[in-house]
Tab-separated table of C-alpha atoms in Angstrom:
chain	number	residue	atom	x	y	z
G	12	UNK	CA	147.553	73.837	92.174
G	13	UNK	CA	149.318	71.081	92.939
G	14	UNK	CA	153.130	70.669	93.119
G	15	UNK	CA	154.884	67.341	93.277
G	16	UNK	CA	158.380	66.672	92.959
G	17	UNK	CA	160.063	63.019	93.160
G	18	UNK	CA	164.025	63.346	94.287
G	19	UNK	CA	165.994	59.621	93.928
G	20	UNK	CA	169.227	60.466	96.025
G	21	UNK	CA	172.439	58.656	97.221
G	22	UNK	CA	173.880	60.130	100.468
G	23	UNK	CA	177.101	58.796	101.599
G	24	UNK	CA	178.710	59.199	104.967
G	25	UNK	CA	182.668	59.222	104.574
G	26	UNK	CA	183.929	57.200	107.273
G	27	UNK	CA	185.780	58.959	110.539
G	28	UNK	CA	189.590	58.726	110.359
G	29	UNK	CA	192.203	59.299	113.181
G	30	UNK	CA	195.846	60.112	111.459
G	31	UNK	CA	199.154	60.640	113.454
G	32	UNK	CA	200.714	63.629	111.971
G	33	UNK	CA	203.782	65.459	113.510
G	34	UNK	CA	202.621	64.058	117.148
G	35	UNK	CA	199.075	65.296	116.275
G	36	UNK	CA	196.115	63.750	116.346
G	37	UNK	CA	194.050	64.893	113.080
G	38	UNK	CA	190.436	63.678	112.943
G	39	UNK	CA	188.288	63.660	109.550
G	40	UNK	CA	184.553	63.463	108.815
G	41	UNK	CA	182.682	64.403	105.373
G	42	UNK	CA	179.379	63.367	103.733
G	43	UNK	CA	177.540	64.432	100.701
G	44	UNK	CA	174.000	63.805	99.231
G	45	UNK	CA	173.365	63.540	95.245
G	46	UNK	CA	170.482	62.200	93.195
G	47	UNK	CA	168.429	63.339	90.720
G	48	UNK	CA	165.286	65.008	91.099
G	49	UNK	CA	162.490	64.218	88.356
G	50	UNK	CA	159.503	67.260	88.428
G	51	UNK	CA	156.294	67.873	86.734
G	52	UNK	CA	155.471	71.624	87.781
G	53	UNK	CA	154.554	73.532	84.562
G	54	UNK	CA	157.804	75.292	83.824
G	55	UNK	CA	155.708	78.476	82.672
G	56	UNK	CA	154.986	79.543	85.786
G	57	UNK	CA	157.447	81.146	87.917
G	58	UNK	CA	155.774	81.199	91.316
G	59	UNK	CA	156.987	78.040	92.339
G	60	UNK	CA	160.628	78.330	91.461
G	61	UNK	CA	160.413	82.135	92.100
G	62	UNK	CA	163.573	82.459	94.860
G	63	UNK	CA	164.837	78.976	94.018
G	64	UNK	CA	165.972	76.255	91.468
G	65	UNK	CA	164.220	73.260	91.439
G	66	UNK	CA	164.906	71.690	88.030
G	67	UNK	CA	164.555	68.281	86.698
G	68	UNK	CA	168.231	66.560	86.215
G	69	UNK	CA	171.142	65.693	88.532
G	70	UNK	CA	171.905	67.689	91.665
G	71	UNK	CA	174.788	67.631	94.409
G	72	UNK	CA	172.328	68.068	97.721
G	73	UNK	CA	174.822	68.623	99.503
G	74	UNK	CA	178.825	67.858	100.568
G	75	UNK	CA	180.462	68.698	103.674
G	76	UNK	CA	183.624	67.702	105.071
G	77	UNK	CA	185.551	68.505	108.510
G	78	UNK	CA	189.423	68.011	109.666
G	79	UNK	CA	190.679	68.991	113.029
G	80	UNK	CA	193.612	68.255	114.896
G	81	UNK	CA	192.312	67.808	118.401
G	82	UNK	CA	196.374	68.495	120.240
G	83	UNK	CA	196.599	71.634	118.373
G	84	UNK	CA	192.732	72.669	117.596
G	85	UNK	CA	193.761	73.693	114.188
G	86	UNK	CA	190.683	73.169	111.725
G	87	UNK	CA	189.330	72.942	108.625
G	88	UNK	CA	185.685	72.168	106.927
G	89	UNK	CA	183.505	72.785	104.388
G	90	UNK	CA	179.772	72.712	103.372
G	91	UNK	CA	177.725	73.220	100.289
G	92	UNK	CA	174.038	72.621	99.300
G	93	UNK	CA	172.558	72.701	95.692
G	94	UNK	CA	176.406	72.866	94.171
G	95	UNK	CA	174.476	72.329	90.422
G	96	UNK	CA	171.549	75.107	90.747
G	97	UNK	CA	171.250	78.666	90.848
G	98	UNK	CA	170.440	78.936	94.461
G	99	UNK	CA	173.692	77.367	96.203
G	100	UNK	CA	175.016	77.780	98.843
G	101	UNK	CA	178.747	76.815	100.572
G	102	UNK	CA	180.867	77.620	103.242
G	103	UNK	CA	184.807	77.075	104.047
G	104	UNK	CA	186.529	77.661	106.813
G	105	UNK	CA	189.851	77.472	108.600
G	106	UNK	CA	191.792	78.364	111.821
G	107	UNK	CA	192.763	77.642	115.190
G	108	UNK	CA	190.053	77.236	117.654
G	109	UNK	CA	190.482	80.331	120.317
G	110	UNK	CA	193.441	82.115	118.250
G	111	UNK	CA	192.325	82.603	114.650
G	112	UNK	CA	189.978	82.201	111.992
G	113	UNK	CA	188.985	82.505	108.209
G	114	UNK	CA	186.022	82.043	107.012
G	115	UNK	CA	184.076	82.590	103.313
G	116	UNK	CA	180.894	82.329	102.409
G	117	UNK	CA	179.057	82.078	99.074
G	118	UNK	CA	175.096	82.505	98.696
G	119	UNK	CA	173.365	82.802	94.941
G	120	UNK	CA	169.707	83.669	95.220
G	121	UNK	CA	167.427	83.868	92.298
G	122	UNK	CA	164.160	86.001	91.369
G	123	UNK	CA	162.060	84.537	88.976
G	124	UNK	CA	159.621	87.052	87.941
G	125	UNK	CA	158.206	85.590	85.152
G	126	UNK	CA	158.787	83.103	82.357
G	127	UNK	CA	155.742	84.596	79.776
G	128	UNK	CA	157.315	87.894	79.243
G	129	UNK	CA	157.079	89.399	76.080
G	130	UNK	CA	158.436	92.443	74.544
G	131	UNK	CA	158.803	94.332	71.376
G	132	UNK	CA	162.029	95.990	71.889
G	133	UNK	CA	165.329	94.742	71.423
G	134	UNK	CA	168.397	95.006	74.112
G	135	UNK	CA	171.624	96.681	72.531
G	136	UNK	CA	173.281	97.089	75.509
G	137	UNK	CA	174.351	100.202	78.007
G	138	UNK	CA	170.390	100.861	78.632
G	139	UNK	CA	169.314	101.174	74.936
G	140	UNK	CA	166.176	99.246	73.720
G	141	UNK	CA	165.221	99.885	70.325
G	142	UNK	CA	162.337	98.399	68.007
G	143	UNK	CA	162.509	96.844	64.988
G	144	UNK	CA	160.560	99.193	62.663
G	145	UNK	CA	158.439	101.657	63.667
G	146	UNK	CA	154.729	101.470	63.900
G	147	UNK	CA	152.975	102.852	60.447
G	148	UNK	CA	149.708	104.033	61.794
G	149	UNK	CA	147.349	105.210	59.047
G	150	UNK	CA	146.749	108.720	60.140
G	151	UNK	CA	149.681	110.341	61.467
G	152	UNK	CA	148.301	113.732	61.932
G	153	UNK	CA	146.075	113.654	65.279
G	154	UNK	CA	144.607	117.358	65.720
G	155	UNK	CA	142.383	117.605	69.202
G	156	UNK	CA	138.858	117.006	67.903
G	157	UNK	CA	135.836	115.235	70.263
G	158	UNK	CA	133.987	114.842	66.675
G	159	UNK	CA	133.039	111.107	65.802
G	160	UNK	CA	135.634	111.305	63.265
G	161	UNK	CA	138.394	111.811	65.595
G	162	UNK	CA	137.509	109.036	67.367
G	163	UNK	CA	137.302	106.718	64.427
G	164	UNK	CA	141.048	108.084	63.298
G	165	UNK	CA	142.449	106.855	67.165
G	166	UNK	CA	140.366	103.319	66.616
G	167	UNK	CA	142.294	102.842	62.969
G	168	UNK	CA	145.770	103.680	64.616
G	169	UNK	CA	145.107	101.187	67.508
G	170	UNK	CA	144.205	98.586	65.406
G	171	UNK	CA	147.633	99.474	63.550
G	172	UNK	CA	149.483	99.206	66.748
G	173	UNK	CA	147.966	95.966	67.782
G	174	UNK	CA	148.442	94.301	64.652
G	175	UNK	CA	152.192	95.522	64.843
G	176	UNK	CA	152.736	94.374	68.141
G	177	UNK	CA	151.275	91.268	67.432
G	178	UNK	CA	153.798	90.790	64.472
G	179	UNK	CA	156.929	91.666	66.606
G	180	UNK	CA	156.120	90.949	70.072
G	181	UNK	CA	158.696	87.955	71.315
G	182	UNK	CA	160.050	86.170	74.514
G	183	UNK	CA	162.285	88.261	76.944
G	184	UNK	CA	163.993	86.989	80.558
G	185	UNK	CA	162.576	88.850	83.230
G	186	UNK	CA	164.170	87.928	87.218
G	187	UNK	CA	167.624	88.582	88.896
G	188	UNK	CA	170.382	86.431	90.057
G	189	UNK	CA	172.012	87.953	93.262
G	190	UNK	CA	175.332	86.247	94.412
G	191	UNK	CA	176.709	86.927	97.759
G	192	UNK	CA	180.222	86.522	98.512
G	193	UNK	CA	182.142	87.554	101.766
G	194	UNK	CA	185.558	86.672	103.977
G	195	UNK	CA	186.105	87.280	107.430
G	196	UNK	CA	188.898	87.163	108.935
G	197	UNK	CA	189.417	87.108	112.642
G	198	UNK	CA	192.511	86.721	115.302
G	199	UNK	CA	192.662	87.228	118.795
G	200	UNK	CA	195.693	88.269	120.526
G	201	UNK	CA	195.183	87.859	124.163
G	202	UNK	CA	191.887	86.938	125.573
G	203	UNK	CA	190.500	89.964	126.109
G	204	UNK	CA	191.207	91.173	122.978
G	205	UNK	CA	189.512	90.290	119.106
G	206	UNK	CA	189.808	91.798	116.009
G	207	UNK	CA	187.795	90.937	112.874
G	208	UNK	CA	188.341	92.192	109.137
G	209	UNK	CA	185.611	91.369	106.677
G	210	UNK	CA	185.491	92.080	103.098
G	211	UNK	CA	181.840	91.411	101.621
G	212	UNK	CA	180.907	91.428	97.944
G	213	UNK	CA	176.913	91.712	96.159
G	214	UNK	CA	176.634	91.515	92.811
G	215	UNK	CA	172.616	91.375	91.463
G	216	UNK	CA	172.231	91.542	87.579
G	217	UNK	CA	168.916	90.653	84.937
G	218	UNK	CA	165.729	92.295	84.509
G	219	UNK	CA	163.027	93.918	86.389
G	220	UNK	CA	160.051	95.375	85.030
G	221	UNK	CA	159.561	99.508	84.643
G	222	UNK	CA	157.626	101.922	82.638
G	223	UNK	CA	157.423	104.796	79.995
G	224	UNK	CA	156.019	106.932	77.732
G	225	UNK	CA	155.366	105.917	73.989
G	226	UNK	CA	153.647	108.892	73.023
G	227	UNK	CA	150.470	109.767	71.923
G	228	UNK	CA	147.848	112.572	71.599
G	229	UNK	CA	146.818	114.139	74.222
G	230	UNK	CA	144.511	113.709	76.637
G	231	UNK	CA	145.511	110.455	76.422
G	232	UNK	CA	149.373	109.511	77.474
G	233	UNK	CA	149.812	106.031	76.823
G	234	UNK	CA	152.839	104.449	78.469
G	235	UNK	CA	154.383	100.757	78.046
G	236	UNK	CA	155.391	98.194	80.710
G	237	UNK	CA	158.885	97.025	79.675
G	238	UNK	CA	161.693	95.194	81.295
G	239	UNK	CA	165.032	97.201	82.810
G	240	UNK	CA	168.680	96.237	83.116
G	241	UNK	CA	169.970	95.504	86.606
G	242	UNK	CA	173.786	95.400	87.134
G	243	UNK	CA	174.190	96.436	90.757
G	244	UNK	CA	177.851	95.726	92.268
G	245	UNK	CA	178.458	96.502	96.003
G	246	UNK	CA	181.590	96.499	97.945
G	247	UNK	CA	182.188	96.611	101.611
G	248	UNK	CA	184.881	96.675	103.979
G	249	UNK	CA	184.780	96.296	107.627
G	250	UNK	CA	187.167	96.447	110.087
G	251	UNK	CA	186.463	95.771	113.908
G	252	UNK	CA	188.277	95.218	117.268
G	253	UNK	CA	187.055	94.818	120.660
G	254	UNK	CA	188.546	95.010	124.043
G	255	UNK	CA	186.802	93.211	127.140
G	256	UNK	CA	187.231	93.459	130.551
G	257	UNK	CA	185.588	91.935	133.748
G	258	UNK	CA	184.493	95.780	134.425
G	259	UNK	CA	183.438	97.216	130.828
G	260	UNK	CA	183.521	96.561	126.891
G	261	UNK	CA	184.292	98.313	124.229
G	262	UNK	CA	183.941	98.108	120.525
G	263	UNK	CA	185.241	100.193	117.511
G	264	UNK	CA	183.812	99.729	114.002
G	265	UNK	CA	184.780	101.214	110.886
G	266	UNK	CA	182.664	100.590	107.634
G	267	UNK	CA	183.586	101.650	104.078
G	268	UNK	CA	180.705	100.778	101.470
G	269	UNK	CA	181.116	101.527	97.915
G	270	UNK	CA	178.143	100.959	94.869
G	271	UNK	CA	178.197	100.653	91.413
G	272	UNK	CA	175.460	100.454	88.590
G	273	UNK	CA	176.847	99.805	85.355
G	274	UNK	CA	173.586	100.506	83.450
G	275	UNK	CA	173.039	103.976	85.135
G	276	UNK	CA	170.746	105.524	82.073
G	277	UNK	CA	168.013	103.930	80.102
G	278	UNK	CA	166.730	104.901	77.015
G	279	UNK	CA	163.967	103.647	74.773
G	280	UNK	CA	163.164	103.974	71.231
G	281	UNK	CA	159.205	105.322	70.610
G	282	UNK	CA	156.962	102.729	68.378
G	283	UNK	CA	156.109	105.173	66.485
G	284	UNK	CA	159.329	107.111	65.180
G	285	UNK	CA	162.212	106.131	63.752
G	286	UNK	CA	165.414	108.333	63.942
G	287	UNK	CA	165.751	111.067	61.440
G	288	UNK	CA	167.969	110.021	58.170
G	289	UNK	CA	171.620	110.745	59.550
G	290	UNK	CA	170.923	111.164	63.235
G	291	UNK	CA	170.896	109.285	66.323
G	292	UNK	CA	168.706	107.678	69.228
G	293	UNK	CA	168.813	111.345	70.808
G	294	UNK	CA	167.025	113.308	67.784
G	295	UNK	CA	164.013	110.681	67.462
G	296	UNK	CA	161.505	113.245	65.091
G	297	UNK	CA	158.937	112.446	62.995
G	298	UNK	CA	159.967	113.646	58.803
G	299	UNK	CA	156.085	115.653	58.213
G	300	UNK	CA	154.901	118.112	60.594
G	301	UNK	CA	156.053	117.840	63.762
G	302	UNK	CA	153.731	120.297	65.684
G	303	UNK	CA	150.736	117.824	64.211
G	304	UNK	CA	152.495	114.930	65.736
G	305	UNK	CA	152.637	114.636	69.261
G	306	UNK	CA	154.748	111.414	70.461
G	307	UNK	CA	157.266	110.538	72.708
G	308	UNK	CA	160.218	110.298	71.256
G	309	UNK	CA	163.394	109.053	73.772
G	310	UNK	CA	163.442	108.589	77.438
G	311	UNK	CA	165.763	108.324	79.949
């Protein structure tokens, strides 16, 4: 297929200034790009856009911008692309060319997975998906048979969960958004010596798709595609300093990572229980015989 995209864009190149400050000589550049981008991909499909954000509507390109005193080599500068979408990017920096530095750096990447998912269960939060009601199949008692019979009573309670899932089946998100975030800071002494401290952050969140039982009788275990809460945090610090010489290097490097997932449990209600009258999601049962009905009824 296809893809076409028309961009109408204004780019602008700030003009280069010289400024006498404090017996300085401070020198300034900048330019940024913005238009707005008219597309006619099918929005449904999420291959095209799946690690980007190419959307119809205004967009800053890009903006950069650059000071430096050329007596004292102190800078300073910046640069960003996409500003207005999901998959930016910028950069800012400042220090003192050969002495010190600081530098931080932003990156958001997204994963599109799909834009046609659909789901019957319902996101409360902390893991949990639940359904609506569940799914009233016409014969609730399934002994192992191989008669004819048997296999008409598994037909009927098919049908019943089609037609259910037909009835409550709606639109769900289904992709991550990973933003990227680190400083690094880094200052040298003497000449032969440079130490750098960086402090990085990654923070991915949204949906993925996973699996699970939903119960049924056996031989047959019949299991669900569903989506999955992502909330991944990770911290790092580094710390390194190096010493050279015309005669040997040397490098020490000290790393301390930390990682947290707040969703670390998931749980899903079965389509074909409800919880018992005065209980919770963890006591799922079924009110008739429950040796007769053989379904899954939580998972974690």
């Amino acid at each position: 297929m296809k893809k076409l995209c028309t961009i109408a864009a204004l780019a602008l190149l700030l003009p280069t200034g010289a400024l006498a400050q404090d017996g300085g000589r401070i020198e300034t550049s900048g330019q940024f790009t913005a238009g707005v981008l008219q597309d006619n991909v099918n929005n449904d499909s999420s291959k095209f856009n799946e690690y980007r954000d190419i959307e119809s509507g205004f967009n800053l390109f890009d903006l950069k911008f650059e000071g430096i005193d050329t007596e004292t080599g102190r800078y300073l500068g910046f640069d960003g692309q996409n500003l207005t979408r999901e998959d930016q990017s910028l950069r800012f920096g400042i220090g003192g060319y050969g002495t010190w530095s600081l530098s931080v750096d932003h990156k958001e990447t997204p994963h599109n997975i799909s834009n046609k998912a659909m789901t019957p269960y319902i996101y409360q939060g902390d893991g949990l998906y639940t359904v609506p009601a569940a799914v009233q199949i016409p014969n609730p008692i399934l002994r192992p048979s191989n008669t004819e019979a048997a296999a008409g009573v598994l037909t009927d309670n098919d049908a019943a969960a089609a037609a259910w899932l037909e009835n409550h089946l709606h639109g769900t998100e289904l992709g991550t958004q990973r933003d990227s975030t680190s400083a690094t800071l880094k200052y040298a002494p003497t000449k032969n010596l440079k130490l750098r401290l960086t402090y990085k952050e990654d923070h991915k969140d949204g949906t993925k798709l996973t699996y699970g039982p939903i119960g049924d009788r056996p031989p047959r275990s019949t299991n669900i595609q569903f989506t999955e809460p992502i909330d991944y945090l990770t911290r790092e610090v580094k710390f390194e300093a190096e010493y050279n010489r015309d005669n040997f290097q040397s490098l020490f490097s000290y790393l301390v990572s930390d990682f947290k997932n707040d969703v670390d449990t998931l749980t899903w209600q079965s389509i074909y229980v409800n919880p018992l009258p005065g209980n919770d999601y963890e006591t799922w049962g079924w009110t008739g015989n429950a040796k007769d009905y053989n379904v899954a009824q939580f998972g974690s």
